[in-house]
Every structure is written in C-alpha cells, then in structure tokens.
PDB file of N, CA, C and O in Angstrom:
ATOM      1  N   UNK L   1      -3.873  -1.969 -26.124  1.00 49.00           N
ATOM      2  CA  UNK L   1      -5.094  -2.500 -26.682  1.00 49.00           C
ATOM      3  C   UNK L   1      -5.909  -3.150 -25.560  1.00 49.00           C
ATOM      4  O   UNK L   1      -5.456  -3.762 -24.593  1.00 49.00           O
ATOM      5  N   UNK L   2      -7.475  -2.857 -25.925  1.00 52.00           N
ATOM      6  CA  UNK L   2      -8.277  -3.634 -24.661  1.00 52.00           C
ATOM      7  C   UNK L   2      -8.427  -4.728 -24.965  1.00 52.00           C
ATOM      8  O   UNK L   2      -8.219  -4.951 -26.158  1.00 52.00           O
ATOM      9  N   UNK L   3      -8.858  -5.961 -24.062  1.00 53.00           N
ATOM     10  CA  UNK L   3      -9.317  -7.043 -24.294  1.00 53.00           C
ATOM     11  C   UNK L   3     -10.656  -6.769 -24.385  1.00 53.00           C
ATOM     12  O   UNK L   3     -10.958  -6.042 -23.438  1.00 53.00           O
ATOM     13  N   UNK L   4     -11.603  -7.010 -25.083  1.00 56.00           N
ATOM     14  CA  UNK L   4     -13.285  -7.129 -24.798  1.00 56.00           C
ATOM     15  C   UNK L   4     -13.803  -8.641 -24.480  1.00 56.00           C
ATOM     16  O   UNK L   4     -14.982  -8.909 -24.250  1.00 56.00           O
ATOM     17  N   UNK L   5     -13.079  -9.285 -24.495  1.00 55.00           N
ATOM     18  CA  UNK L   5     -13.370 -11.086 -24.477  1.00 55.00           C
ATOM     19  C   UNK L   5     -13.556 -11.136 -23.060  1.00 55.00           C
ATOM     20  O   UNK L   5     -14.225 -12.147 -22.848  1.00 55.00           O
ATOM     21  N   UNK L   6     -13.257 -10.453 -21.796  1.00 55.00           N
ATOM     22  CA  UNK L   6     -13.170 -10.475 -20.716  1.00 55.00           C
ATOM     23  C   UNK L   6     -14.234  -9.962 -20.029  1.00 55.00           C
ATOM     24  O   UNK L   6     -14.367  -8.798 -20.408  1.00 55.00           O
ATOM     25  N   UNK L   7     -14.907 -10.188 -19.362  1.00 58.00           N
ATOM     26  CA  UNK L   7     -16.261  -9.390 -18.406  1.00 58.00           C
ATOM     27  C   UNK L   7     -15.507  -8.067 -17.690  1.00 58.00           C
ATOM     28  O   UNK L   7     -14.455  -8.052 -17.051  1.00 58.00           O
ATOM     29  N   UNK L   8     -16.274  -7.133 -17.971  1.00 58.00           N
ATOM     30  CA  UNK L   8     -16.103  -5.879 -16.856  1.00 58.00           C
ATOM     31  C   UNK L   8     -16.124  -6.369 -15.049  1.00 58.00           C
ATOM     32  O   UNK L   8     -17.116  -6.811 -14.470  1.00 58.00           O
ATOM     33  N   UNK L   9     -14.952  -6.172 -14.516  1.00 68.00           N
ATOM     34  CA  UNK L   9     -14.639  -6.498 -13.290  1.00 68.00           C
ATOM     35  C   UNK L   9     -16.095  -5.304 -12.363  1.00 68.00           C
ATOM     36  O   UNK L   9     -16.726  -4.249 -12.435  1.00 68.00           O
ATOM     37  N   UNK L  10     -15.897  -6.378 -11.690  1.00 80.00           N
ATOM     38  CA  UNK L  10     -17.710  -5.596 -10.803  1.00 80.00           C
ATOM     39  C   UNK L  10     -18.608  -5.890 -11.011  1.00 80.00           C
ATOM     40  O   UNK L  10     -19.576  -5.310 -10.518  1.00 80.00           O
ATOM     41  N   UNK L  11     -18.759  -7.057 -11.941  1.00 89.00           N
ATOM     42  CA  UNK L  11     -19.922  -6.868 -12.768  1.00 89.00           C
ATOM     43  C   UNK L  11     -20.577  -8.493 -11.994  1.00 89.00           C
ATOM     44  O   UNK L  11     -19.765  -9.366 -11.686  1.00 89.00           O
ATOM     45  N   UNK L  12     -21.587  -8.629 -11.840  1.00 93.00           N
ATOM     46  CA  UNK L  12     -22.511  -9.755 -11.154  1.00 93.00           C
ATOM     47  C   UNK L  12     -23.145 -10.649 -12.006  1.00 93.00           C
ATOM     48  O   UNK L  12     -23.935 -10.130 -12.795  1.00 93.00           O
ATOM     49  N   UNK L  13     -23.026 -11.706 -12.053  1.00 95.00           N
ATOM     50  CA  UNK L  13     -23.515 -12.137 -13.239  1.00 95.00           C
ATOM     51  C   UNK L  13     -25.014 -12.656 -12.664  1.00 95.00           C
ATOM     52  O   UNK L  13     -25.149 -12.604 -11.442  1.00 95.00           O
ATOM     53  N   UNK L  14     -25.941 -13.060 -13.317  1.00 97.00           N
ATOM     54  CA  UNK L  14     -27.656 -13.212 -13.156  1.00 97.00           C
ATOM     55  C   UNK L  14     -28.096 -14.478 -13.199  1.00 97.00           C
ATOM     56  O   UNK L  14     -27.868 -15.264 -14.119  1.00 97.00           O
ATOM     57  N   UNK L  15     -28.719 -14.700 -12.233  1.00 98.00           N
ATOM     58  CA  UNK L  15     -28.703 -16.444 -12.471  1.00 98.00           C
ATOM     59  C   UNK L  15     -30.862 -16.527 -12.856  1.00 98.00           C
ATOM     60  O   UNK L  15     -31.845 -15.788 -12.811  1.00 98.00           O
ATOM     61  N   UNK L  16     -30.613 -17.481 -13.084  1.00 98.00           N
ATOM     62  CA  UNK L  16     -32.371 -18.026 -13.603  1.00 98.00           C
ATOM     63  C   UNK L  16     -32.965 -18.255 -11.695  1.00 98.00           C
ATOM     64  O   UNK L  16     -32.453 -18.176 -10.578  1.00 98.00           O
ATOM     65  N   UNK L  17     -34.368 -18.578 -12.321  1.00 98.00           N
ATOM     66  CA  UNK L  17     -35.497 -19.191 -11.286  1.00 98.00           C
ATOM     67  C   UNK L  17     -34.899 -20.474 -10.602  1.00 98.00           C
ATOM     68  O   UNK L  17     -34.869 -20.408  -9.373  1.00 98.00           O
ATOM     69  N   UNK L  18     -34.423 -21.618 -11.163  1.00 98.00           N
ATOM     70  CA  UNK L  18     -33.852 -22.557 -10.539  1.00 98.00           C
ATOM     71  C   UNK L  18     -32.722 -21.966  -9.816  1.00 98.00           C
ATOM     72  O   UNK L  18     -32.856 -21.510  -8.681  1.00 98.00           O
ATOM     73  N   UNK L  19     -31.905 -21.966 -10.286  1.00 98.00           N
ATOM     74  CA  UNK L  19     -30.707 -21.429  -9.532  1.00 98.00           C
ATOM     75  C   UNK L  19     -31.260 -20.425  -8.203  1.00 98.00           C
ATOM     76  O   UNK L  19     -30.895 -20.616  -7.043  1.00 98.00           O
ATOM     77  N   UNK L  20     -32.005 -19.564  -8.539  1.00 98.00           N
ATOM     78  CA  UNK L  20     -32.400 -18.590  -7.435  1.00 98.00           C
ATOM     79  C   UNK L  20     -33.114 -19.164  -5.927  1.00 98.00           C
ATOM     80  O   UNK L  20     -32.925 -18.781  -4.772  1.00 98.00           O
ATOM     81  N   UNK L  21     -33.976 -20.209  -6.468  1.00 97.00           N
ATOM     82  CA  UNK L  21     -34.810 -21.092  -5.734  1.00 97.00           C
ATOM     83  C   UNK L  21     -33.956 -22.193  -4.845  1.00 97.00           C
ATOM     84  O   UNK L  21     -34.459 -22.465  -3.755  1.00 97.00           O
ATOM     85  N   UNK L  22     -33.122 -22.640  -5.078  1.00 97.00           N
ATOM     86  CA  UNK L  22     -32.030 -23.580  -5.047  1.00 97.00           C
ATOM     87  C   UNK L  22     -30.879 -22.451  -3.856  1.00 97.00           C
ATOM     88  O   UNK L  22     -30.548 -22.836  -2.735  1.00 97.00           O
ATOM     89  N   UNK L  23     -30.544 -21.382  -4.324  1.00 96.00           N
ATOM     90  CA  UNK L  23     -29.652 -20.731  -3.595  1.00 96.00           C
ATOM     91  C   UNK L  23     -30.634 -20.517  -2.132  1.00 96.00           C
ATOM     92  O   UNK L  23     -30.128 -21.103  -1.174  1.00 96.00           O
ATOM     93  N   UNK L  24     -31.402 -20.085  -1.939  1.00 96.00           N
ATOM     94  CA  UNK L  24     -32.220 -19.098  -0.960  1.00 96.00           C
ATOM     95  C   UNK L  24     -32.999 -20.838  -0.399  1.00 96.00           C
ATOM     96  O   UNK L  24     -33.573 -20.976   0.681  1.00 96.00           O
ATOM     97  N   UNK L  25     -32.889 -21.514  -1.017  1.00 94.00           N
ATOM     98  CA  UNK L  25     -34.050 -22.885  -0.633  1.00 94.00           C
ATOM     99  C   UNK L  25     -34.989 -22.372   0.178  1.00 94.00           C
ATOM    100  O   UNK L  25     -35.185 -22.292   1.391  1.00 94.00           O
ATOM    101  N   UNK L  26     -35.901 -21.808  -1.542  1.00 95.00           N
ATOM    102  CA  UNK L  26     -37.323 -21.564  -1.232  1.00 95.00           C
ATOM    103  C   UNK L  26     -37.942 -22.384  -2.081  1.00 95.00           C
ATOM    104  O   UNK L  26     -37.292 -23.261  -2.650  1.00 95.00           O
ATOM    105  N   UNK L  27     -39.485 -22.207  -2.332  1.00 96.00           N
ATOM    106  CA  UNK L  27     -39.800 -22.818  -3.760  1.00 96.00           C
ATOM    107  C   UNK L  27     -39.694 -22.313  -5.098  1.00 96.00           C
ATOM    108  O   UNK L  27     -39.807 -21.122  -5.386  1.00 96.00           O
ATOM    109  N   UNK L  28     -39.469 -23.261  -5.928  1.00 97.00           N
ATOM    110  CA  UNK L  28     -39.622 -22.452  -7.197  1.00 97.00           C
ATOM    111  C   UNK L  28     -40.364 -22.351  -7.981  1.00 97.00           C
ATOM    112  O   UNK L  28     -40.085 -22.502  -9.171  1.00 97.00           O
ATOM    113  N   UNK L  29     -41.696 -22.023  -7.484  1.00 97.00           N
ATOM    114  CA  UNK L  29     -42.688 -21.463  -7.807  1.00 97.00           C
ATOM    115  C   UNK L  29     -42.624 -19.905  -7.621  1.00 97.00           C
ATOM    116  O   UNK L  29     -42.853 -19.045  -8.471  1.00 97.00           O
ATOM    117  N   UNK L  30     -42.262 -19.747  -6.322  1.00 97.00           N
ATOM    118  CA  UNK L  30     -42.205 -18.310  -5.685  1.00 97.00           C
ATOM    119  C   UNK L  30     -41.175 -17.091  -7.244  1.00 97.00           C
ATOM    120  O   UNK L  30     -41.578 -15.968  -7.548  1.00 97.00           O
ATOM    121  N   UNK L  31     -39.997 -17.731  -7.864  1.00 98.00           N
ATOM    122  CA  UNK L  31     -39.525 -17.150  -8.660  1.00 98.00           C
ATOM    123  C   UNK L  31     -39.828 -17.005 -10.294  1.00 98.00           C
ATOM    124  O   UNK L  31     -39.539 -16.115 -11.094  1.00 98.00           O
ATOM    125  N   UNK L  32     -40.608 -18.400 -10.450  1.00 97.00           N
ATOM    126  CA  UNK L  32     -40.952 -18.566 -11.655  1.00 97.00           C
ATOM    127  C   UNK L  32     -42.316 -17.809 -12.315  1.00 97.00           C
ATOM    128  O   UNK L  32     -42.530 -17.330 -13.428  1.00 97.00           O
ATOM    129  N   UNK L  33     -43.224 -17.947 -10.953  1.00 97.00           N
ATOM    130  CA  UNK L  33     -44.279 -17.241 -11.501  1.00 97.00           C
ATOM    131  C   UNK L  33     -44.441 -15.554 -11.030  1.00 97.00           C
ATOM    132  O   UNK L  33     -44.021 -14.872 -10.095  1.00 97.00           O
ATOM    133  N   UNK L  34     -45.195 -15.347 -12.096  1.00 96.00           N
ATOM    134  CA  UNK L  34     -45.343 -13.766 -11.807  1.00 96.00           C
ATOM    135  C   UNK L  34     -46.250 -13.167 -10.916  1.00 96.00           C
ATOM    136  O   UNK L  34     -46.071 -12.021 -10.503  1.00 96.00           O
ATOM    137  N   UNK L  35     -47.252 -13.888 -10.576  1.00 97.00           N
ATOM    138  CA  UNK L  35     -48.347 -13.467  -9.655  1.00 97.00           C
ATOM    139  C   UNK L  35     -47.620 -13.531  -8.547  1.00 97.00           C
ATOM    140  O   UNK L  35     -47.795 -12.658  -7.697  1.00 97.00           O
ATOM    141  N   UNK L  36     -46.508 -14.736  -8.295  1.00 96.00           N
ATOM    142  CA  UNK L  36     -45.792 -14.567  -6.570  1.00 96.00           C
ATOM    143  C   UNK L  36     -44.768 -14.054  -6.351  1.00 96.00           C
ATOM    144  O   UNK L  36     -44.390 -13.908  -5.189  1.00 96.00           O
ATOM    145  N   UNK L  37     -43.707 -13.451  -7.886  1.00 97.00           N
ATOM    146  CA  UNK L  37     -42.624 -12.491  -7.373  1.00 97.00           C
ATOM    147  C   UNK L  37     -43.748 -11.088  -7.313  1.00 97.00           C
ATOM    148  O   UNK L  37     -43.390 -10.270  -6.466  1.00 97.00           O
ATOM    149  N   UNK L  38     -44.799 -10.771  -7.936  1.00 96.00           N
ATOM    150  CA  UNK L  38     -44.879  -9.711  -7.406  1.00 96.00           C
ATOM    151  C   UNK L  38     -45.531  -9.743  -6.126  1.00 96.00           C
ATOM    152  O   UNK L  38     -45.190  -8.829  -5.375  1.00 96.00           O
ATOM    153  N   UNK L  39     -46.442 -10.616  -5.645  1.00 95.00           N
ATOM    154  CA  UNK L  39     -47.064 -11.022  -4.450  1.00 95.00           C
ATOM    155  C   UNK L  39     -46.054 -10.631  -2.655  1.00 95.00           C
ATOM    156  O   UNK L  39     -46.428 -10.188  -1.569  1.00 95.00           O
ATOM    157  N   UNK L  40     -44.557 -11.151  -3.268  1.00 94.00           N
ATOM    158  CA  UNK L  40     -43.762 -11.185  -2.510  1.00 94.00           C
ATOM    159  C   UNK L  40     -42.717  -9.791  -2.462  1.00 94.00           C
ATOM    160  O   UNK L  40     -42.138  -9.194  -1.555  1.00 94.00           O
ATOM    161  N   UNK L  41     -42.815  -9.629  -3.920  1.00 95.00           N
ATOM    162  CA  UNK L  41     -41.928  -8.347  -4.224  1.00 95.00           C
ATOM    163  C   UNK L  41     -40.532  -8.511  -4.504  1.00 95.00           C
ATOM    164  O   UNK L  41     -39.726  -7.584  -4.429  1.00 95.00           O
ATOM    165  N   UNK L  42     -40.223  -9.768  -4.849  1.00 97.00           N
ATOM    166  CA  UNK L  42     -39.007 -10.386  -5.304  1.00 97.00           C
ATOM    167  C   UNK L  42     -38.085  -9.513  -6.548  1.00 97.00           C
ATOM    168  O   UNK L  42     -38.450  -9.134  -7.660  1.00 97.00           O
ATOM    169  N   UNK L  43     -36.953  -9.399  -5.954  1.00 97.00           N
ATOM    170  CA  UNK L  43     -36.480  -8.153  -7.167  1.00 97.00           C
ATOM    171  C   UNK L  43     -35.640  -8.857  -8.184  1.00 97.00           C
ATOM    172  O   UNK L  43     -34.628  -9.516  -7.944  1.00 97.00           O
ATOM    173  N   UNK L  44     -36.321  -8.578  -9.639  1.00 98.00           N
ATOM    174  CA  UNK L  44     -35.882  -9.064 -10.743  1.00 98.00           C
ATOM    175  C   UNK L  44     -35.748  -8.287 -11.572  1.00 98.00           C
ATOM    176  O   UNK L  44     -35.873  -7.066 -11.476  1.00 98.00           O
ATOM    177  N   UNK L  45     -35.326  -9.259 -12.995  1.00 97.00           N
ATOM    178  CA  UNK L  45     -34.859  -8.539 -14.723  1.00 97.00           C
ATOM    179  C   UNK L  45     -35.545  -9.143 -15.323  1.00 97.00           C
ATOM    180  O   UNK L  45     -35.691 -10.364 -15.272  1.00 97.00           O
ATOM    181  N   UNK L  46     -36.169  -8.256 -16.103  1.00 97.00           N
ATOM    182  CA  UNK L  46     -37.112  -9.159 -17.624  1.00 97.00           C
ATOM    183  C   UNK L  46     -35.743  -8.662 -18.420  1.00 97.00           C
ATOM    184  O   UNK L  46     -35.260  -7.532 -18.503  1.00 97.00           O
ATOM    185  N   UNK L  47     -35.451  -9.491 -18.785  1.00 95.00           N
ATOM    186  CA  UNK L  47     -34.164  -9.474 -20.315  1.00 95.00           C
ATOM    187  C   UNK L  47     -34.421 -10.291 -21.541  1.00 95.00           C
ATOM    188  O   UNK L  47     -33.898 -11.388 -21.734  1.00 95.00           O
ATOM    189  N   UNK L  48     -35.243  -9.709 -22.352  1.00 94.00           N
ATOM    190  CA  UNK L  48     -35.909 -10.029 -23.449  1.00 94.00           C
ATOM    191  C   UNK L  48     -37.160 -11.358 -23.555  1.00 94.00           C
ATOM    192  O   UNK L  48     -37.095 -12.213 -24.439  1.00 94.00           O
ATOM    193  N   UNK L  49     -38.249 -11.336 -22.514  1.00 93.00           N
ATOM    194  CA  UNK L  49     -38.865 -12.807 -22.553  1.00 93.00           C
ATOM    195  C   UNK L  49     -38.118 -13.559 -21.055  1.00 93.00           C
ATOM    196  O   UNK L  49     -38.914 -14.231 -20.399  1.00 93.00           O
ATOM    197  N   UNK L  50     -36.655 -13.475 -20.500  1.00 97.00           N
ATOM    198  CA  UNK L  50     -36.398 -13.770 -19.605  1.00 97.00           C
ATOM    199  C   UNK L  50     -36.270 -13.223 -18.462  1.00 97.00           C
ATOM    200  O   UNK L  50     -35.911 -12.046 -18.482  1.00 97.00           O
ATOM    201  N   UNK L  51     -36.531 -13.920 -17.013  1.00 98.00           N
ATOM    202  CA  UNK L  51     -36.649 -13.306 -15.589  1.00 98.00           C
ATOM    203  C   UNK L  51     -35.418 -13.872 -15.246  1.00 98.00           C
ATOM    204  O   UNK L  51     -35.027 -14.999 -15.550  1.00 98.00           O
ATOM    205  N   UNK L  52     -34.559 -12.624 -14.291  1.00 98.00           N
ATOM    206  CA  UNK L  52     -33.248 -13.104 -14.184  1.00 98.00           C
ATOM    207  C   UNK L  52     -33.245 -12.376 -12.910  1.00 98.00           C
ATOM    208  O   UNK L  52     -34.083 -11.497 -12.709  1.00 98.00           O
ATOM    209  N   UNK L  53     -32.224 -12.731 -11.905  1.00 98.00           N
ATOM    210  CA  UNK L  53     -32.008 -12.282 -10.459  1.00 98.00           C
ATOM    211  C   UNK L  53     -30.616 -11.951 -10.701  1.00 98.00           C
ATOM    212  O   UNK L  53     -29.896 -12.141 -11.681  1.00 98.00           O
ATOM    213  N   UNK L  54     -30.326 -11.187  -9.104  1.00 97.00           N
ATOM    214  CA  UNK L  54     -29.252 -10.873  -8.901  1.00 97.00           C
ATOM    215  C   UNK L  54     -28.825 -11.630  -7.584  1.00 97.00           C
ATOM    216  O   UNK L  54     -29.710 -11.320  -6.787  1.00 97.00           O
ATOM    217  N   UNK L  55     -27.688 -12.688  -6.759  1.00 97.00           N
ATOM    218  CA  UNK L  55     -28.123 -13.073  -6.016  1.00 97.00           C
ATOM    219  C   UNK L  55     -27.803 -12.142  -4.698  1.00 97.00           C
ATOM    220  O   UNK L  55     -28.240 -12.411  -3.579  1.00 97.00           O
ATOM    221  N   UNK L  56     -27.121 -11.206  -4.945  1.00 96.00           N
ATOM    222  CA  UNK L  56     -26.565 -10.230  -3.792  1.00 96.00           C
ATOM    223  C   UNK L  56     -28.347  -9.131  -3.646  1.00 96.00           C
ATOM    224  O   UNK L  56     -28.517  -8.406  -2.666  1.00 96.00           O
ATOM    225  N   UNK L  57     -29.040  -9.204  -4.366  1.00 97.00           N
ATOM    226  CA  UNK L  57     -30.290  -8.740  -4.263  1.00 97.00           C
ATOM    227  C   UNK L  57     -31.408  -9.365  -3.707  1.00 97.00           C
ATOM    228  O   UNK L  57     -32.257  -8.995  -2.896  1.00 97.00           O
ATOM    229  N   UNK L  58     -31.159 -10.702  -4.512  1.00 97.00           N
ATOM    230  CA  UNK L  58     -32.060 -11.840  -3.288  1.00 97.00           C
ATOM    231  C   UNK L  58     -31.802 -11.553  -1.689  1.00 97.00           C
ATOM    232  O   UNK L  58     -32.658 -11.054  -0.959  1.00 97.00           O
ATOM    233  N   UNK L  59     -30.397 -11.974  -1.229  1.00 95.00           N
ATOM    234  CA  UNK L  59     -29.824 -12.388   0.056  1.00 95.00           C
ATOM    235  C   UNK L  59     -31.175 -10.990   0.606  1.00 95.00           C
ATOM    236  O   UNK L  59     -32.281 -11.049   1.144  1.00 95.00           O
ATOM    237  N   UNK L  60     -30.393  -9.995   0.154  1.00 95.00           N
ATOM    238  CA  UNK L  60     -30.868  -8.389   1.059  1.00 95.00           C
ATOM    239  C   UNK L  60     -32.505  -8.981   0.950  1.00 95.00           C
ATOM    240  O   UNK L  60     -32.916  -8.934   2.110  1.00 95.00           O
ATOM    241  N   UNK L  61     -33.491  -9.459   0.153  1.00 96.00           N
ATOM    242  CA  UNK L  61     -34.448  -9.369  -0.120  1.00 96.00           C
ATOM    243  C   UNK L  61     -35.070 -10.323   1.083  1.00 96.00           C
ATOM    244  O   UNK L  61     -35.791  -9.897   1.986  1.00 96.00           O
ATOM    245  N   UNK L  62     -34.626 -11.770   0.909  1.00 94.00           N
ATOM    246  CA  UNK L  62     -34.712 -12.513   1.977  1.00 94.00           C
ATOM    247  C   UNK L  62     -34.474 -11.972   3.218  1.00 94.00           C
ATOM    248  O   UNK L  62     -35.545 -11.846   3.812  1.00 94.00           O
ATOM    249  N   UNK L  63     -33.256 -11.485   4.061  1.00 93.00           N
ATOM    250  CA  UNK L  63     -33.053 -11.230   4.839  1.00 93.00           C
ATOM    251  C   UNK L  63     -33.933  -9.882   5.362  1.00 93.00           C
ATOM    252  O   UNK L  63     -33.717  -9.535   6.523  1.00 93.00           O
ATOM    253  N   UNK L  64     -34.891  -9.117   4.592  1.00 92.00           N
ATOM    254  CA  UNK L  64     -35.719  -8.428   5.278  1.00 92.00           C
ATOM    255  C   UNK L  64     -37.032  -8.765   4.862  1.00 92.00           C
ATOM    256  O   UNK L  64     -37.845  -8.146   5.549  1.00 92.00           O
ATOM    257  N   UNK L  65     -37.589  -9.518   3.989  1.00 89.00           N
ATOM    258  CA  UNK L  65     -38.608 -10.524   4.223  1.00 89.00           C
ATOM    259  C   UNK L  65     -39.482 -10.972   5.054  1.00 89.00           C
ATOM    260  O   UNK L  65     -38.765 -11.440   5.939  1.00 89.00           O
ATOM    261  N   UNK L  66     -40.543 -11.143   5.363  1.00 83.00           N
ATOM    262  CA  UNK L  66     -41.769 -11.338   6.371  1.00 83.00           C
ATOM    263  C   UNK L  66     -42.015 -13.078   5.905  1.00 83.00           C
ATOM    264  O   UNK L  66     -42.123 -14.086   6.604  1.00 83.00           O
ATOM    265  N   UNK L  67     -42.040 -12.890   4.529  1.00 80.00           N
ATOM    266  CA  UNK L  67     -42.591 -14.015   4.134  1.00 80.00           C
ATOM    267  C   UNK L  67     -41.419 -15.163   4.169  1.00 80.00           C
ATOM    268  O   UNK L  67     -41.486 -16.232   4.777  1.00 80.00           O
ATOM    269  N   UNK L  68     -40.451 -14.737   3.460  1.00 84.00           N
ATOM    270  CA  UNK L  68     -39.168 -15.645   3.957  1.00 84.00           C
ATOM    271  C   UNK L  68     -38.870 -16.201   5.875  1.00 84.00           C
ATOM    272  O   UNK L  68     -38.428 -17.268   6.301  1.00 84.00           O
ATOM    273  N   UNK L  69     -39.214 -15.283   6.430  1.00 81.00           N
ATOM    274  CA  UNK L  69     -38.665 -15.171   7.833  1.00 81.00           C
ATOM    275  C   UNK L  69     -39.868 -16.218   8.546  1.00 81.00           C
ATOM    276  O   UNK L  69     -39.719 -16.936   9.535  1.00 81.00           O
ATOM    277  N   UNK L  70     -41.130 -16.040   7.673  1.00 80.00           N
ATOM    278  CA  UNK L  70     -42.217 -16.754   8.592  1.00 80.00           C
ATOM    279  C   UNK L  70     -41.774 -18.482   8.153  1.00 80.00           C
ATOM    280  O   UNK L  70     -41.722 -19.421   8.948  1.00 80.00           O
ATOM    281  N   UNK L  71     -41.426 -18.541   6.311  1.00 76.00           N
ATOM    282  CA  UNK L  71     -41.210 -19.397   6.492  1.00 76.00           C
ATOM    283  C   UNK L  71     -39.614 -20.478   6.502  1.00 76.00           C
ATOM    284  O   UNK L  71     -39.469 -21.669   6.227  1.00 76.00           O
ATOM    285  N   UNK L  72     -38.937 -19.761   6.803  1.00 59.00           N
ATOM    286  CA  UNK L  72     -37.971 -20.301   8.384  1.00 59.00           C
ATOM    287  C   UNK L  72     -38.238 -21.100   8.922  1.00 59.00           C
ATOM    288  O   UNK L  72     -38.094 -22.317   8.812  1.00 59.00           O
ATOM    289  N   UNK L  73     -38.852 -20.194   9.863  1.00 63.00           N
ATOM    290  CA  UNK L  73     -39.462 -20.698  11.345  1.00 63.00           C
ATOM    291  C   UNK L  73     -40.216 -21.807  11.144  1.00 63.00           C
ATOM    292  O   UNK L  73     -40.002 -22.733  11.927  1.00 63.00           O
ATOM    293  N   UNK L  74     -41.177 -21.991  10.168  1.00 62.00           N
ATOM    294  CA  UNK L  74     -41.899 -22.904  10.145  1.00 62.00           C
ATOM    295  C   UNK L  74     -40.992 -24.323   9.144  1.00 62.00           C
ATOM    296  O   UNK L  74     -41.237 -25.521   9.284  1.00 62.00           O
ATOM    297  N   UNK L  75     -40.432 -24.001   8.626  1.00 60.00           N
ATOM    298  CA  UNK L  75     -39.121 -24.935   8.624  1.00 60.00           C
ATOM    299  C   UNK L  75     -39.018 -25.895   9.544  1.00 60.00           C
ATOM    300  O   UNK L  75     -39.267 -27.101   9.530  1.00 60.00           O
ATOM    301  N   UNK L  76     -38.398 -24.775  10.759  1.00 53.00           N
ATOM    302  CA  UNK L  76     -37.632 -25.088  11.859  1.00 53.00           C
ATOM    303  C   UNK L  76     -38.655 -26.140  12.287  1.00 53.00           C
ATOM    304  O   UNK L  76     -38.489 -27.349  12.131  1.00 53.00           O
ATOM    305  N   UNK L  77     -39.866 -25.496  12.912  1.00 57.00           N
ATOM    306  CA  UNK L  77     -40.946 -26.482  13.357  1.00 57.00           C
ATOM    307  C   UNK L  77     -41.316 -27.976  12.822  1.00 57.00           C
ATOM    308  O   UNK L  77     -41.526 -29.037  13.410  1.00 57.00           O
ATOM    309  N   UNK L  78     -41.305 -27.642  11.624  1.00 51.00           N
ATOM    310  CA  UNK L  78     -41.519 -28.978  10.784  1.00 51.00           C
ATOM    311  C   UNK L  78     -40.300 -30.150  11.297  1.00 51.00           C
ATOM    312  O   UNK L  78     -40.644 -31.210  11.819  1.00 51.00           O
ATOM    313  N   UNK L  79     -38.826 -29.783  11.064  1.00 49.00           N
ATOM    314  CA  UNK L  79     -37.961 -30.139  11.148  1.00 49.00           C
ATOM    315  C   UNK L  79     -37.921 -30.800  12.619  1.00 49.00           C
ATOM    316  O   UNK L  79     -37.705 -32.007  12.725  1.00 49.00           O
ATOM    317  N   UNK L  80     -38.138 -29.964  13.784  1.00 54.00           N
ATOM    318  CA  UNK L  80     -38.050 -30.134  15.020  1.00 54.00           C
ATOM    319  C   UNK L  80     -38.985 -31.134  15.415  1.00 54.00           C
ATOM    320  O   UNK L  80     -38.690 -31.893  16.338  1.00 54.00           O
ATOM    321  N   UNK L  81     -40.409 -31.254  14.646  1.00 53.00           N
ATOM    322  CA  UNK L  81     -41.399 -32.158  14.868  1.00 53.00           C
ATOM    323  C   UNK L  81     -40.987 -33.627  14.594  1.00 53.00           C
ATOM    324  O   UNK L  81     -41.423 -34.587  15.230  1.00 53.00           O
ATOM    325  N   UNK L  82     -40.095 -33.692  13.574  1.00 53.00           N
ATOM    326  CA  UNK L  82     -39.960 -34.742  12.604  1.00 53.00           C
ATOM    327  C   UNK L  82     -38.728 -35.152  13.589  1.00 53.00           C
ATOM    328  O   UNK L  82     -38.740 -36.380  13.681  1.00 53.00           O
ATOM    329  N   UNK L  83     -37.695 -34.608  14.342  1.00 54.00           N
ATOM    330  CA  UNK L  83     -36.633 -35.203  14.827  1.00 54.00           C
ATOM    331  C   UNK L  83     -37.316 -36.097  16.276  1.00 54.00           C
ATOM    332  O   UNK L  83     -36.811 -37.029  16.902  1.00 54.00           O
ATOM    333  N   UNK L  84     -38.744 -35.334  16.502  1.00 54.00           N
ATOM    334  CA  UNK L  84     -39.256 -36.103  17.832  1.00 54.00           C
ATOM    335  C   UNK L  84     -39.547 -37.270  17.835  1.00 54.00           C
ATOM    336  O   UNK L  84     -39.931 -37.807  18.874  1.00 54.00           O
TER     337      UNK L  84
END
C-alpha cells in the first residue's frame, strides 16, 4: 500500500514574495509587484490569485542577472563608504 500523506521525493516546495526577497536579500517590492517581476523577468507561479517562486530558480535567475549583479556592487560601495 502507498502512503499519499507523504510529498513526492524531488519535489521543491514554493515559497511566497517575503521569503523570496529575504532569501536573495533583494527588495520586496521587486517580487511582489508585477510591473517589476516582469520588468526584471523574475521566474514565477500564479497558483490560483497567488505568486509563488522556486528558490533553485531564483539562485540561477540572480546569478545571471544584470540587475541583481549591478546591484551587488552597489551594495558593496555603499557598505565600503559607510566602513570609511
């Protein structure tokens, strides 16, 4: 007999806008609204009324990113200014 009470092994579970924003520490604006995931091209799930991520889809997303990468750097700068 199967168990069904158990999640299918492989399977990724989907986290919200906070959580997504929070993992990647970007803003969470960038996930919540729709004019800037598509602006950015942020890859998501509409699942009934809800926007849901994957975070193994973020990472890849970030990591080839222009907009993520610029703001990094400017992170860094901020950061580096503030330690002077």
């Amino acid at each position: 007999m199967t168990d069904h009470s158990t999640p299918a092994q492989g399977v990724e579970p989907m986290i919200d806008a906070k959580q997504a924003a929070a993992a990647l520490r970007l803003p969470y604006y960038w996930f919540a609204d729709h004019a800037m995931r598509s602006k950015y091209r942020i890859p998501h799930y509409l699942m009934g009324g809800l926007v849901r991520y994957r975070l193994s889809e973020l990472s890849t997303w970030a990591a080839r990113s222009a907009a993520v990468q610029g703001r990094t750097e400017d992170d860094a700068d901020v950061a580096a200014r503030e330690a002077e």
